[in-house]
Coordinates of C-alpha atoms in Angstrom, one line a residue:
M1 CA -73.2 -17.4 69.7
A2 CA -76.4 -18.6 71.2
K3 CA -78.7 -19.6 68.7
T4 CA -82.4 -20.4 68.5
R5 CA -84.6 -21.3 65.4
I6 CA -85.9 -18.7 63.1
D7 CA -89.5 -18.2 62.4
N8 CA -91.0 -18.4 58.7
A9 CA -90.1 -14.9 57.9
G10 CA -86.3 -15.9 57.3
H11 CA -86.7 -19.2 55.3
V12 CA -86.8 -17.3 51.9
H13 CA -83.3 -16.1 53.1
V14 CA -82.2 -19.5 54.2
E15 CA -83.3 -21.2 50.8
R16 CA -81.5 -18.4 48.8
V17 CA -78.2 -19.0 50.7
L18 CA -78.2 -22.9 50.3
S19 CA -79.2 -22.4 46.6
T20 CA -76.4 -20.0 45.8
V21 CA -73.7 -22.1 47.5
S22 CA -74.8 -25.1 45.6
K23 CA -74.4 -23.0 42.3
S24 CA -71.3 -21.7 43.4
K25 CA -69.8 -25.2 43.4
Q26 CA -70.9 -25.5 40.0
L27 CA -69.0 -22.3 39.1
V28 CA -65.8 -23.7 40.6
S29 CA -65.9 -26.9 38.5
S30 CA -66.4 -25.0 35.5
F31 CA -63.5 -22.6 36.4
E32 CA -65.5 -19.6 37.1
T33 CA -64.6 -17.5 40.1
P34 CA -67.4 -17.1 42.7
S35 CA -68.1 -13.8 44.1
L36 CA -66.9 -12.6 47.4
I37 CA -70.4 -13.5 49.0
D38 CA -70.6 -16.9 47.4
R39 CA -67.2 -17.6 49.0
S40 CA -68.2 -16.5 52.4
W41 CA -71.5 -18.2 52.6
D42 CA -69.5 -21.4 51.3
R43 CA -67.1 -21.1 54.1
C44 CA -70.0 -20.6 56.6
L45 CA -71.6 -23.8 55.7
N46 CA -68.6 -26.1 54.8
Q47 CA -65.7 -24.9 56.7
H48 CA -67.3 -23.0 59.7
R49 CA -70.2 -25.5 59.9
I50 CA -72.6 -23.1 60.9
S51 CA -76.4 -23.1 59.5
P52 CA -78.1 -20.1 58.1
D53 CA -81.7 -21.4 59.6
L54 CA -80.4 -20.3 63.2
R55 CA -81.2 -17.1 64.8
V56 CA -78.1 -15.5 66.2
I57 CA -77.9 -13.8 69.6
P58 CA -75.0 -11.7 69.7
D59 CA -71.9 -13.2 71.5
V60 CA -70.5 -10.9 73.9
L61 CA -67.4 -11.8 75.6
E62 CA -67.2 -12.0 79.6
N63 CA -65.2 -9.0 81.3
Y64 CA -62.0 -11.1 82.1
T65 CA -61.8 -12.4 78.5
L66 CA -62.6 -8.8 77.1
R67 CA -59.9 -7.0 79.4
Q68 CA -57.4 -9.5 77.8
Y69 CA -58.3 -8.5 74.3
Q70 CA -58.3 -4.7 75.3
D71 CA -54.8 -5.0 76.9
A72 CA -53.4 -6.6 73.8
F73 CA -55.0 -4.1 71.6
A74 CA -54.0 -1.0 73.7
D75 CA -51.4 0.3 71.5
V76 CA -53.4 0.1 68.2
H77 CA -56.5 1.7 70.2
E78 CA -54.6 4.5 71.5
I79 CA -53.4 5.5 67.8
A80 CA -56.8 4.8 66.3
E81 CA -59.0 6.4 68.7
N82 CA -59.0 10.0 67.2
S83 CA -59.7 8.3 63.7
V84 CA -62.6 6.6 65.1
E85 CA -64.1 9.5 66.7
K86 CA -63.5 11.7 63.5
L87 CA -65.2 9.1 61.2
F88 CA -68.3 9.0 63.6
S89 CA -68.5 12.7 63.9
L90 CA -68.8 12.9 59.9
I91 CA -71.4 10.3 59.6
A92 CA -73.4 9.9 62.9
D93 CA -76.0 12.3 61.6
I94 CA -76.9 10.0 58.9
G95 CA -77.5 7.1 61.2
Y96 CA -74.3 5.1 61.1
T97 CA -72.4 3.5 64.1
V98 CA -68.6 3.1 63.8
L99 CA -66.8 -0.1 65.3
L100 CA -63.2 -0.7 65.7
T101 CA -62.2 -4.4 65.9
D102 CA -59.0 -6.5 66.6
K103 CA -57.8 -9.0 64.1
N104 CA -60.2 -11.5 65.7
G105 CA -63.2 -9.6 65.0
I106 CA -63.9 -8.5 68.8
T107 CA -65.4 -5.0 68.8
L108 CA -63.0 -2.9 71.3
D109 CA -64.5 0.5 70.5
C110 CA -67.8 1.7 69.3
R111 CA -69.6 5.1 68.8
Y112 CA -73.2 5.1 68.2
D113 CA -76.3 7.5 68.7
P114 CA -77.6 6.9 72.5
E115 CA -80.8 7.6 71.3
C116 CA -80.7 4.3 69.2
E117 CA -78.7 2.4 71.9
R118 CA -81.5 -0.4 72.7
E119 CA -82.0 -1.1 68.8
L120 CA -78.2 -1.0 68.1
K121 CA -77.4 -3.4 71.2
A122 CA -80.0 -5.9 70.0
Q123 CA -78.0 -6.1 66.7
G124 CA -75.0 -6.6 68.8
L125 CA -73.4 -3.1 67.8
Y126 CA -71.6 -2.5 71.1
T127 CA -68.2 -3.0 72.8
G128 CA -67.1 -6.7 73.4
T129 CA -69.1 -8.3 70.5
N130 CA -67.6 -11.0 68.5
W131 CA -67.9 -10.6 64.8
S132 CA -65.5 -13.2 63.5
E133 CA -67.1 -14.9 60.5
D134 CA -66.9 -18.4 62.2
V135 CA -69.1 -17.0 64.8
A136 CA -71.4 -14.4 63.1
G137 CA -71.4 -15.7 59.6
T138 CA -71.1 -13.6 56.6
N139 CA -71.0 -10.0 58.0
G140 CA -68.7 -6.8 57.0
I141 CA -66.2 -7.3 59.7
G142 CA -65.7 -11.1 59.7
T143 CA -65.5 -11.3 56.1
C144 CA -63.3 -8.4 55.7
L145 CA -60.8 -10.0 58.0
V146 CA -61.0 -13.3 56.1
E147 CA -60.4 -11.8 52.8
E148 CA -58.1 -9.0 54.0
S149 CA -59.7 -6.5 51.7
S150 CA -62.3 -3.9 51.9
V151 CA -66.0 -5.0 51.8
I152 CA -69.2 -3.7 51.8
I153 CA -72.0 -6.3 53.0
R154 CA -75.4 -5.2 52.3
K155 CA -78.5 -6.3 54.0
E156 CA -79.4 -9.4 52.2
E157 CA -75.8 -10.7 51.8
H158 CA -75.4 -11.3 55.3
F159 CA -75.6 -15.1 56.1
F160 CA -78.0 -14.9 59.1
P161 CA -81.7 -13.6 58.4
T162 CA -81.6 -11.7 61.6
M163 CA -79.0 -9.4 60.2
L164 CA -81.0 -8.5 57.0
D165 CA -81.4 -4.9 58.4
M166 CA -77.6 -4.1 58.4
T167 CA -75.3 -2.6 55.8
C168 CA -71.7 -2.8 56.7
T169 CA -68.8 -1.1 55.2
V170 CA -65.4 -2.1 56.5
S171 CA -61.8 -1.6 55.7
P172 CA -58.6 -3.8 57.2
I173 CA -55.9 -2.2 58.8
F174 CA -52.3 -3.6 58.5
D175 CA -48.9 -2.9 60.4
S176 CA -45.7 -2.2 58.5
K177 CA -45.0 -5.8 57.9
G178 CA -48.3 -6.2 56.2
K179 CA -49.8 -8.2 59.1
L180 CA -53.7 -7.4 59.6
I181 CA -54.0 -5.9 63.2
A182 CA -57.6 -4.4 62.9
S183 CA -60.7 -3.4 61.1
L184 CA -62.7 -0.2 60.8
D185 CA -66.5 -0.5 60.3
A186 CA -69.4 1.7 59.5
T187 CA -72.8 0.0 60.0
T188 CA -76.3 1.4 59.4
L189 CA -79.7 0.0 60.0
H190 CA -81.1 2.6 57.6
P191 CA -81.7 2.3 53.7
E192 CA -78.7 3.5 51.5
T193 CA -78.4 5.3 48.2
V194 CA -75.8 4.5 45.5
G195 CA -74.2 7.9 46.2
Q196 CA -74.1 7.2 50.1
N197 CA -72.6 4.1 49.7
R198 CA -69.6 5.7 47.9
L199 CA -69.2 8.5 50.3
I200 CA -69.0 6.0 53.3
S201 CA -66.7 3.6 51.5
K202 CA -64.3 6.5 50.8
L203 CA -64.6 7.9 54.4
V204 CA -63.8 4.5 55.9
E205 CA -60.9 3.7 53.6
Q206 CA -59.6 7.2 54.3
H207 CA -59.7 6.7 58.1
A208 CA -58.4 3.2 58.0
R209 CA -55.3 4.4 56.0
Q210 CA -54.9 7.1 58.6
I211 CA -54.8 4.7 61.4
E212 CA -52.3 2.6 59.4
A213 CA -50.0 5.6 58.7
L214 CA -49.9 6.7 62.4
Y215 CA -49.1 3.2 63.5
F216 CA -46.6 3.0 60.9
V217 CA -44.8 6.1 62.4
R218 CA -45.2 4.7 65.8
Q219 CA -43.6 1.4 65.0
H220 CA -40.8 3.3 63.3
A221 CA -40.2 6.3 65.5
N222 CA -36.5 5.2 65.6
H223 CA -36.0 5.5 61.8
W224 CA -36.1 8.3 59.4
L225 CA -39.6 8.2 57.5
L226 CA -39.9 9.3 53.9
R227 CA -43.4 10.1 53.0
F228 CA -43.9 10.3 49.1
S229 CA -46.6 10.9 46.7
T230 CA -47.4 12.2 43.2
F231 CA -49.3 14.9 44.6
K232 CA -47.6 17.8 46.7
D233 CA -49.9 17.1 49.7
T234 CA -48.0 14.2 51.4
A235 CA -50.1 14.2 54.4
D236 CA -52.9 12.5 52.5
N237 CA -52.9 9.0 53.8
L238 CA -55.0 7.8 50.8
T239 CA -52.5 8.8 48.3
T240 CA -49.2 8.8 50.3
G241 CA -46.5 6.1 50.6
I242 CA -44.0 5.8 53.6
L243 CA -40.8 4.3 54.0
A244 CA -38.7 3.6 57.1
I245 CA -35.1 4.0 56.4
D246 CA -31.9 3.5 58.9
E247 CA -29.2 5.7 59.3
D248 CA -27.2 3.8 56.7
G249 CA -29.9 4.4 54.1
I250 CA -31.2 0.9 54.2
I251 CA -35.1 0.7 53.7
V252 CA -36.4 -1.4 56.5
A253 CA -40.0 -1.1 56.0
G254 CA -42.7 0.5 53.9
N255 CA -46.5 0.7 54.2
R256 CA -48.9 -0.8 51.5
N257 CA -49.2 2.5 49.6
G258 CA -45.6 2.8 49.2
L259 CA -45.0 -0.5 47.9
S260 CA -47.9 0.0 45.1
L261 CA -46.7 3.3 44.3
I262 CA -43.2 2.4 43.4
S263 CA -44.3 -0.8 41.8
R264 CA -47.1 -3.2 40.9
R265 CA -44.8 -6.0 40.0
A266 CA -45.7 -9.3 41.8
G267 CA -42.8 -10.3 44.1
Y268 CA -41.1 -6.8 43.9
T269 CA -39.7 -6.1 47.3
I270 CA -37.9 -3.0 48.8
K271 CA -37.0 -4.3 52.3
N272 CA -33.2 -4.4 53.0
C273 CA -32.5 -2.4 49.9
A274 CA -30.2 0.4 49.8
F275 CA -32.0 3.8 49.0
Q276 CA -30.2 4.4 45.7
Q277 CA -31.4 0.9 44.5
I278 CA -35.0 2.2 44.6
F279 CA -34.7 5.8 43.7
D280 CA -32.6 8.0 41.4
T281 CA -30.6 9.7 44.3
T282 CA -28.8 8.7 47.5
F283 CA -30.0 8.9 50.8
S284 CA -27.2 10.9 51.9
Q285 CA -28.2 13.7 49.2
L286 CA -31.6 13.4 50.9
L287 CA -30.1 14.2 54.2
N288 CA -28.1 16.9 52.9
D289 CA -31.2 18.5 51.4
F290 CA -33.0 18.2 54.6
S291 CA -30.3 20.2 56.5
K292 CA -30.7 23.0 54.0
K293 CA -34.5 23.3 54.6
L294 CA -35.3 23.9 51.0
S295 CA -38.0 26.5 50.2
H296 CA -39.5 24.2 47.6
Q297 CA -40.9 20.7 47.9
P298 CA -38.1 18.3 46.5
S299 CA -38.8 15.2 44.4
I300 CA -37.3 12.0 43.7
R301 CA -37.9 9.3 40.8
S302 CA -38.6 5.7 41.3
L303 CA -36.1 3.5 39.2
E304 CA -38.6 0.7 38.8
N305 CA -41.5 2.8 36.9
G306 CA -39.9 6.1 36.4
I307 CA -42.5 8.1 38.1
D308 CA -41.5 11.4 39.8
F309 CA -42.7 11.7 43.6
Y310 CA -43.1 14.8 45.8
Y311 CA -41.7 13.7 49.5
S312 CA -40.9 15.1 53.2
L313 CA -38.4 13.4 55.2
V314 CA -39.1 13.0 59.2
P315 CA -36.1 12.5 61.6
P316 CA -36.1 9.7 64.0
V317 CA -37.9 10.5 67.3
S318 CA -35.8 8.2 69.5
R319 CA -32.8 5.9 69.0
S320 CA -34.3 2.8 70.7
S321 CA -37.4 1.4 72.1
S322 CA -36.3 -0.8 74.8
P323 CA -38.7 -2.4 77.4
Q324 CA -36.9 0.0 79.9
E325 CA -37.7 3.0 77.9
R326 CA -41.3 2.0 77.5
S327 CA -41.7 1.3 81.2
A328 CA -39.9 4.9 81.7
V329 CA -42.6 6.4 79.5
K330 CA -45.5 4.8 81.4
K331 CA -44.0 5.9 84.7
S332 CA -43.6 9.5 83.2
K333 CA -47.3 9.4 82.2
A334 CA -48.4 8.2 85.7
A335 CA -46.2 10.9 87.3
A336 CA -47.8 13.5 84.9
R337 CA -51.4 12.4 86.0
A338 CA -50.2 12.5 89.7
S339 CA -48.9 16.0 89.3
M340 CA -52.0 17.4 87.6
T341 CA -53.4 20.5 89.6
L342 CA -56.7 22.4 89.2
D343 CA -54.7 25.5 88.5
S344 CA -52.8 23.6 85.4
L345 CA -56.4 22.8 84.0
V346 CA -58.2 26.2 84.3
G347 CA -55.9 28.4 82.3
N348 CA -57.2 31.8 82.0
D349 CA -60.8 30.8 81.2
R350 CA -63.0 32.6 83.7
Q351 CA -65.8 30.0 84.0
M352 CA -62.9 27.3 84.8
Q353 CA -61.3 29.6 87.5
I354 CA -64.6 30.0 89.2
T355 CA -65.3 26.1 89.2
A356 CA -61.7 25.5 90.4
D357 CA -62.3 27.8 93.3
K358 CA -65.6 26.3 94.3
V359 CA -63.9 23.0 94.2
K360 CA -61.1 24.1 96.4
Q361 CA -63.6 25.0 99.0
I362 CA -65.4 21.7 99.5
I363 CA -62.5 19.3 98.4
N364 CA -61.9 17.5 101.8
M365 CA -65.5 17.6 102.8
D366 CA -66.4 14.2 101.5
L367 CA -69.2 15.5 99.3
H368 CA -70.0 13.4 96.5
M369 CA -69.3 15.4 93.3
L370 CA -71.0 15.6 89.8
I371 CA -69.0 16.9 86.8
I372 CA -71.1 17.8 83.8
G373 CA -69.5 18.5 80.4
E374 CA -69.4 17.2 76.7
T375 CA -67.6 14.2 75.6
G376 CA -63.9 15.0 75.8
S377 CA -63.9 18.2 77.7
G378 CA -61.8 17.1 80.5
K379 CA -64.2 15.6 82.9
E380 CA -61.5 12.8 84.0
A381 CA -58.6 15.4 84.4
M382 CA -60.8 17.2 86.6
A383 CA -61.5 14.3 88.9
Q384 CA -57.9 13.5 88.7
A385 CA -56.9 17.0 89.7
I386 CA -59.5 16.8 92.7
H387 CA -58.0 13.8 93.8
N388 CA -54.3 15.1 93.6
E389 CA -55.3 18.1 95.8
S390 CA -57.2 16.3 98.2
L391 CA -56.2 14.5 101.8
R392 CA -56.8 11.2 99.5
K393 CA -53.8 12.0 97.1
D394 CA -51.7 9.2 98.5
K395 CA -54.7 6.6 97.8
P396 CA -56.0 4.9 95.0
F397 CA -57.5 6.8 92.1
V398 CA -59.8 4.3 90.1
A399 CA -61.8 5.4 86.9
I400 CA -64.4 3.3 85.2
N401 CA -66.2 4.3 82.0
C402 CA -69.7 3.3 82.3
A403 CA -70.4 3.7 78.8
A404 CA -67.4 1.6 77.5
I405 CA -68.4 -1.8 79.2
P406 CA -71.4 -4.1 78.2
D407 CA -74.5 -3.9 80.5
S408 CA -73.9 -7.5 81.4
L409 CA -70.3 -6.8 82.9
I410 CA -70.7 -3.4 84.6
E411 CA -72.0 -5.1 87.7
S412 CA -69.2 -7.4 88.1
E413 CA -66.7 -4.5 87.3
L414 CA -68.0 -2.4 89.8
F415 CA -68.7 -4.7 92.9
G416 CA -66.3 -7.6 92.0
Y417 CA -67.1 -11.4 92.6
S418 CA -65.9 -14.4 94.4
S419 CA -64.5 -17.4 92.8
G420 CA -66.6 -19.7 90.5
T421 CA -69.5 -17.0 90.5
F422 CA -70.0 -17.5 86.6
T423 CA -68.3 -18.9 83.7
G424 CA -65.3 -17.2 82.8
A425 CA -64.6 -15.9 85.9
L426 CA -61.2 -15.5 87.5
K427 CA -60.3 -18.6 89.6
K428 CA -59.5 -16.3 92.6
G429 CA -62.4 -13.8 92.1
M430 CA -62.0 -10.2 91.1
K431 CA -61.9 -7.2 93.4
G432 CA -64.4 -4.5 91.8
K433 CA -63.4 -1.0 91.1
I434 CA -65.4 0.2 94.2
L435 CA -63.4 -1.8 96.5
Q436 CA -60.1 -1.1 94.6
A437 CA -60.8 2.6 95.3
N438 CA -61.5 2.1 98.9
S439 CA -59.9 4.8 101.1
G440 CA -59.3 6.8 97.8
T441 CA -61.4 8.3 95.0
L442 CA -63.6 6.4 92.6
F443 CA -64.3 8.1 89.2
L444 CA -67.5 7.0 87.4
D445 CA -67.4 8.4 84.0
E446 CA -70.7 8.6 81.7
I447 CA -72.7 7.7 84.8
G448 CA -75.8 8.7 82.7
D449 CA -75.3 5.4 81.0
M450 CA -75.6 3.0 83.8
P451 CA -78.5 0.7 83.6
L452 CA -81.5 1.2 85.9
H453 CA -81.2 -2.0 87.7
L454 CA -77.5 -0.9 88.6
Q455 CA -78.4 2.4 89.5
T456 CA -80.4 0.8 92.4
R457 CA -77.7 -1.3 93.7
L458 CA -75.3 1.9 93.5
L459 CA -77.9 3.7 95.4
R460 CA -77.7 1.1 98.1
V461 CA -74.1 1.0 98.4
L462 CA -73.8 4.9 98.8
S463 CA -76.5 5.0 101.3
E464 CA -74.9 2.4 103.4
M465 CA -71.4 2.8 102.4
E466 CA -70.6 -0.8 102.2
V467 CA -70.5 -3.2 99.4
V468 CA -71.3 -7.0 98.7
P469 CA -69.3 -8.4 95.9
L470 CA -71.3 -11.0 93.7
G471 CA -71.3 -14.7 95.2
E472 CA -70.4 -13.2 98.9
S473 CA -72.8 -12.7 101.5
S474 CA -70.8 -10.3 104.1
P475 CA -70.6 -6.7 103.3
I476 CA -67.3 -4.7 103.4
P477 CA -67.3 -1.2 104.8
L478 CA -66.2 1.5 102.3
D479 CA -64.6 5.0 102.7
I480 CA -64.3 6.7 99.2
Q481 CA -64.6 10.0 97.7
L482 CA -67.1 9.5 94.6
I483 CA -66.7 11.7 91.6
S484 CA -69.3 11.0 88.8
A485 CA -69.4 12.6 85.3
T486 CA -71.8 12.8 82.5
N487 CA -72.4 14.4 79.3
K488 CA -76.2 14.0 79.3
D489 CA -78.7 16.1 80.8
V490 CA -79.6 14.2 84.2
A491 CA -82.6 16.3 85.0
E492 CA -84.1 15.5 81.7
M493 CA -83.2 12.0 82.0
I494 CA -85.0 12.0 85.5
E495 CA -88.4 13.5 83.9
E496 CA -88.1 10.7 81.2
N497 CA -87.7 8.0 84.1
I498 CA -84.4 6.6 82.9
F499 CA -82.4 8.1 85.8
R500 CA -83.2 7.7 89.5
S501 CA -83.7 11.0 91.1
D502 CA -82.8 9.8 94.5
L503 CA -79.4 8.5 93.1
Y504 CA -78.8 11.8 91.4
F505 CA -79.2 13.7 94.5
R506 CA -76.8 11.3 96.1
L507 CA -74.4 12.1 93.5
N508 CA -74.6 15.8 93.1
G509 CA -73.6 17.1 96.8
A510 CA -71.9 19.5 94.4
T511 CA -72.2 19.8 90.8
F512 CA -69.8 21.6 88.5
E513 CA -70.1 22.2 84.6
L514 CA -67.1 22.2 82.4
P515 CA -67.2 24.5 79.3
A516 CA -66.7 22.9 76.1
L517 CA -63.3 23.7 74.2
R518 CA -65.1 25.9 71.8
Q519 CA -66.6 28.0 74.5
R520 CA -63.3 28.5 76.3
T521 CA -61.9 32.1 76.4
D522 CA -58.4 30.9 76.2
K523 CA -58.6 28.6 73.4
Q524 CA -55.8 29.8 71.5
E525 CA -53.3 29.3 74.5
L526 CA -54.7 26.0 75.5
I527 CA -54.1 24.8 71.8
T528 CA -50.5 26.2 71.8
R529 CA -49.8 24.6 75.2
I530 CA -51.4 21.0 74.2
F531 CA -49.4 21.3 71.0
N532 CA -46.2 21.9 72.9
A533 CA -47.0 19.0 75.4
H534 CA -47.1 16.6 72.7
A535 CA -44.1 17.7 70.5
R536 CA -41.7 15.1 69.1
A537 CA -38.9 16.6 71.0
E538 CA -38.5 20.3 71.0
P539 CA -41.9 22.4 70.8
L540 CA -42.7 23.2 67.3
E541 CA -43.9 26.7 66.0
I542 CA -47.4 26.8 64.6
S543 CA -48.2 29.1 61.6
E544 CA -50.7 31.9 61.6
G545 CA -52.9 30.1 59.3
A546 CA -52.8 26.8 61.2
I547 CA -53.5 28.6 64.7
Q548 CA -56.6 30.5 62.9
Q549 CA -57.9 27.3 61.6
L550 CA -57.5 25.6 65.0
V551 CA -59.0 28.5 66.7
N552 CA -62.1 28.5 64.2
Y553 CA -62.5 24.8 64.3
S554 CA -65.8 23.7 66.2
W555 CA -64.0 20.8 68.3
P556 CA -66.8 18.2 68.5
G557 CA -64.6 16.1 70.2
N558 CA -63.2 18.8 72.7
I559 CA -59.8 18.5 74.5
R560 CA -59.4 14.8 73.8
Q561 CA -59.8 15.7 70.1
L562 CA -57.3 18.4 70.4
I563 CA -54.7 16.0 72.3
N564 CA -55.0 13.7 69.3
V565 CA -54.9 16.5 66.4
A566 CA -51.6 17.9 68.2
K567 CA -50.2 14.2 68.1
Y568 CA -51.0 14.0 64.7
A569 CA -49.6 17.2 63.5
N570 CA -46.5 16.8 65.4
A571 CA -46.1 13.2 63.5
M572 CA -46.8 14.8 60.1
C573 CA -44.6 17.9 60.6
T574 CA -41.4 17.4 58.7
G575 CA -39.6 20.6 59.8
D576 CA -39.9 23.0 62.7
L577 CA -43.1 24.8 61.7
I578 CA -46.5 23.2 61.8
S579 CA -48.8 24.6 59.1
T580 CA -52.3 23.8 57.8
E581 CA -51.1 20.8 55.7
H582 CA -50.1 19.1 58.6
L583 CA -53.6 19.3 60.2
P584 CA -56.2 16.2 59.9
R585 CA -58.2 16.9 56.7
E586 CA -61.4 17.4 58.6
I587 CA -60.0 20.5 60.2
Q588 CA -58.6 21.9 57.0
T589 CA -61.7 21.5 55.3
E590 CA -64.6 22.4 57.9
D591 CA -67.3 24.4 56.5
C592 CA -66.9 27.9 58.1
S593 CA -70.1 29.3 56.7
A594 CA -71.6 32.4 58.5
A595 CA -74.3 30.2 60.4
A596 CA -71.6 27.6 61.6
Q597 CA -69.4 30.6 62.7
Q598 CA -72.3 32.2 64.8
N599 CA -73.3 28.7 66.4
V600 CA -69.3 28.4 67.4
Q601 CA -68.9 31.8 68.8
Y602 CA -71.9 32.0 71.0
S603 CA -71.1 30.4 74.4
E604 CA -73.9 28.8 76.2
Y605 CA -74.4 31.6 78.4
E606 CA -74.8 33.9 75.4
S607 CA -77.2 31.6 73.6
I608 CA -79.4 31.3 76.8
M609 CA -79.4 34.9 77.4
K610 CA -80.4 35.8 74.0
S611 CA -83.4 33.3 73.7
L612 CA -84.6 34.5 77.2
K613 CA -84.6 38.1 75.8
D614 CA -86.1 37.1 72.7
N615 CA -88.7 35.2 74.1
K616 CA -89.6 37.9 76.9
W617 CA -88.2 35.3 79.6
N618 CA -91.1 32.9 78.7
I619 CA -89.4 29.6 80.0
T620 CA -91.6 27.4 78.1
K621 CA -90.7 29.2 74.6
V622 CA -86.9 29.3 75.6
S623 CA -87.3 25.6 76.2
K624 CA -88.9 24.9 72.8
E625 CA -86.3 27.1 70.8
L626 CA -83.3 25.5 72.4
D627 CA -84.8 22.1 72.2
I628 CA -84.0 21.4 76.1
C629 CA -86.6 20.9 78.8
R630 CA -87.8 23.5 81.2
A631 CA -86.0 22.3 84.1
T632 CA -82.7 22.4 82.3
V633 CA -83.4 25.9 81.3
Y634 CA -84.0 26.7 85.0
R635 CA -80.8 24.8 85.9
K636 CA -78.7 26.6 83.5
M637 CA -80.0 30.0 84.6
K638 CA -79.0 29.1 88.1
T639 CA -75.6 27.8 86.9
Y640 CA -74.9 31.3 85.2
N641 CA -76.6 33.4 88.1
I642 CA -79.2 34.7 85.6
V643 CA -82.1 36.6 87.3
P644 CA -85.2 37.4 85.5
P645 CA -85.6 41.4 85.2
N646 CA -88.6 41.3 87.8
D647 CA -86.9 39.2 90.3
I648 CA -83.9 41.6 90.9

């Protein structure tokens, strides 16, 4: 990290760090154990050789290096993404940012409140930041990874004075071999209460264990999986142990919960043991009971500690996981994207059908398109379907998420660069996303998060239809179909001078709005279809109770969240019927009060119509009631063909 000298305000903290480390050395000499913070501060000074009297500027990786970390972390991220989103949805309203890092402390997923973006980024709370302890000093992520245990690092416990506003609650994530692979962090810049500390700690721990459990299942998809707990709910990741067992009844792996449930004796191991060496029955008997589909939940007893456990058994998904098979899976996913059509997306929802009909009318007219919709509502899928049905379908489809790349990297990602343009650049340079999409389709997701200075450059590219990579002088002609998407109110952003109006009018040659999942009239059909698409083998039946819970759920993460829930439920189900116990906890326990139900049931159209009628079509009052600007009210009225009574 880059460093500059601090001002006088940080000297008190610096003196306290130096004094504490000095005292901790005396504790060691008197055979007393230093605290976690004392150990970390000592490492920072004496092992990492960093000093607290320096102000730390967040260390953000260059795009090439970041991409390498992202590629290496892809499998973990795919499994963890839903848990990160769920955790954020639970704690965002009380001022928390959620970060997922790899084992090196590199932030590879960050969820935050966009309204606090500037303040959070100043503290390094965004994708690409290095939080390892030897770089960022004592902090939740870095210290958690060193200690390999859950930690809470409160404001004044950080090493550097510039981090004294932060409180970080972090839990490590391990693979089935006990190897550290990631960390999950919840950070706030606001004051906390004791009760809030406990709640956040429990939530972070719960979602970290959920990621561990799902990763364990992925790692051992070709083994029998035994989930066991002292409670009947074997889907509770905080209390459930998991064992992977081969066809001969030999235990090949167990998660940390499983090992601690069976025995707390140091050195106790179960790996490569026969099942009957650990429990009071044989694996053959378990398979026999499994084939009978018992009506009651069976139990087994640990021979080590005599504890009885409820259990469920999950059969292998596949018999092998060869490179050829993994390649085939990737090809099948690519084929699925290539075969995606507008008709396959719209279902029986009337608004989606109207949108698809409009798209088909202009699909080959080379109009730039703007798709508006909430996060996870299917904007990229819609863009892919548009590309697949256009005359450019045999050309490249290139997607880039403007919100997922640090500001400093977006320019090189979009426009590319020549060799030697900056430190960390590829020797041969890099072809930017715009040029990669030449002759095909470029999809810019979350365009509302693009910095103003890049909006200016993108506008110039679209105006002249040519691009100049960084470090080059000659322009390259372009022939692209541009599709942009955002979950923000662009008209309101224009009023606030944070989005260029001239760029907006370039982007929205045609604008289409996708409904949120909770607003779709074919919600139940869509849920069933996605659950079947992500079944382990044959599609599983969904119980009436589970369907009702899924239909009534508010779906803040929309279709993206639904896909992850479908994967989770199919992984947790041990038989051929998905019930409520197989659903993630937040779906089982969502508060369905009358007010919440009413908000969920109202579509956007109905909400606007009700407000217009209640306020006698006074747009200013409607704007205040719905907490949106007047321009947005007019735009929504146009979208839904709402005409004031006097104008008919």
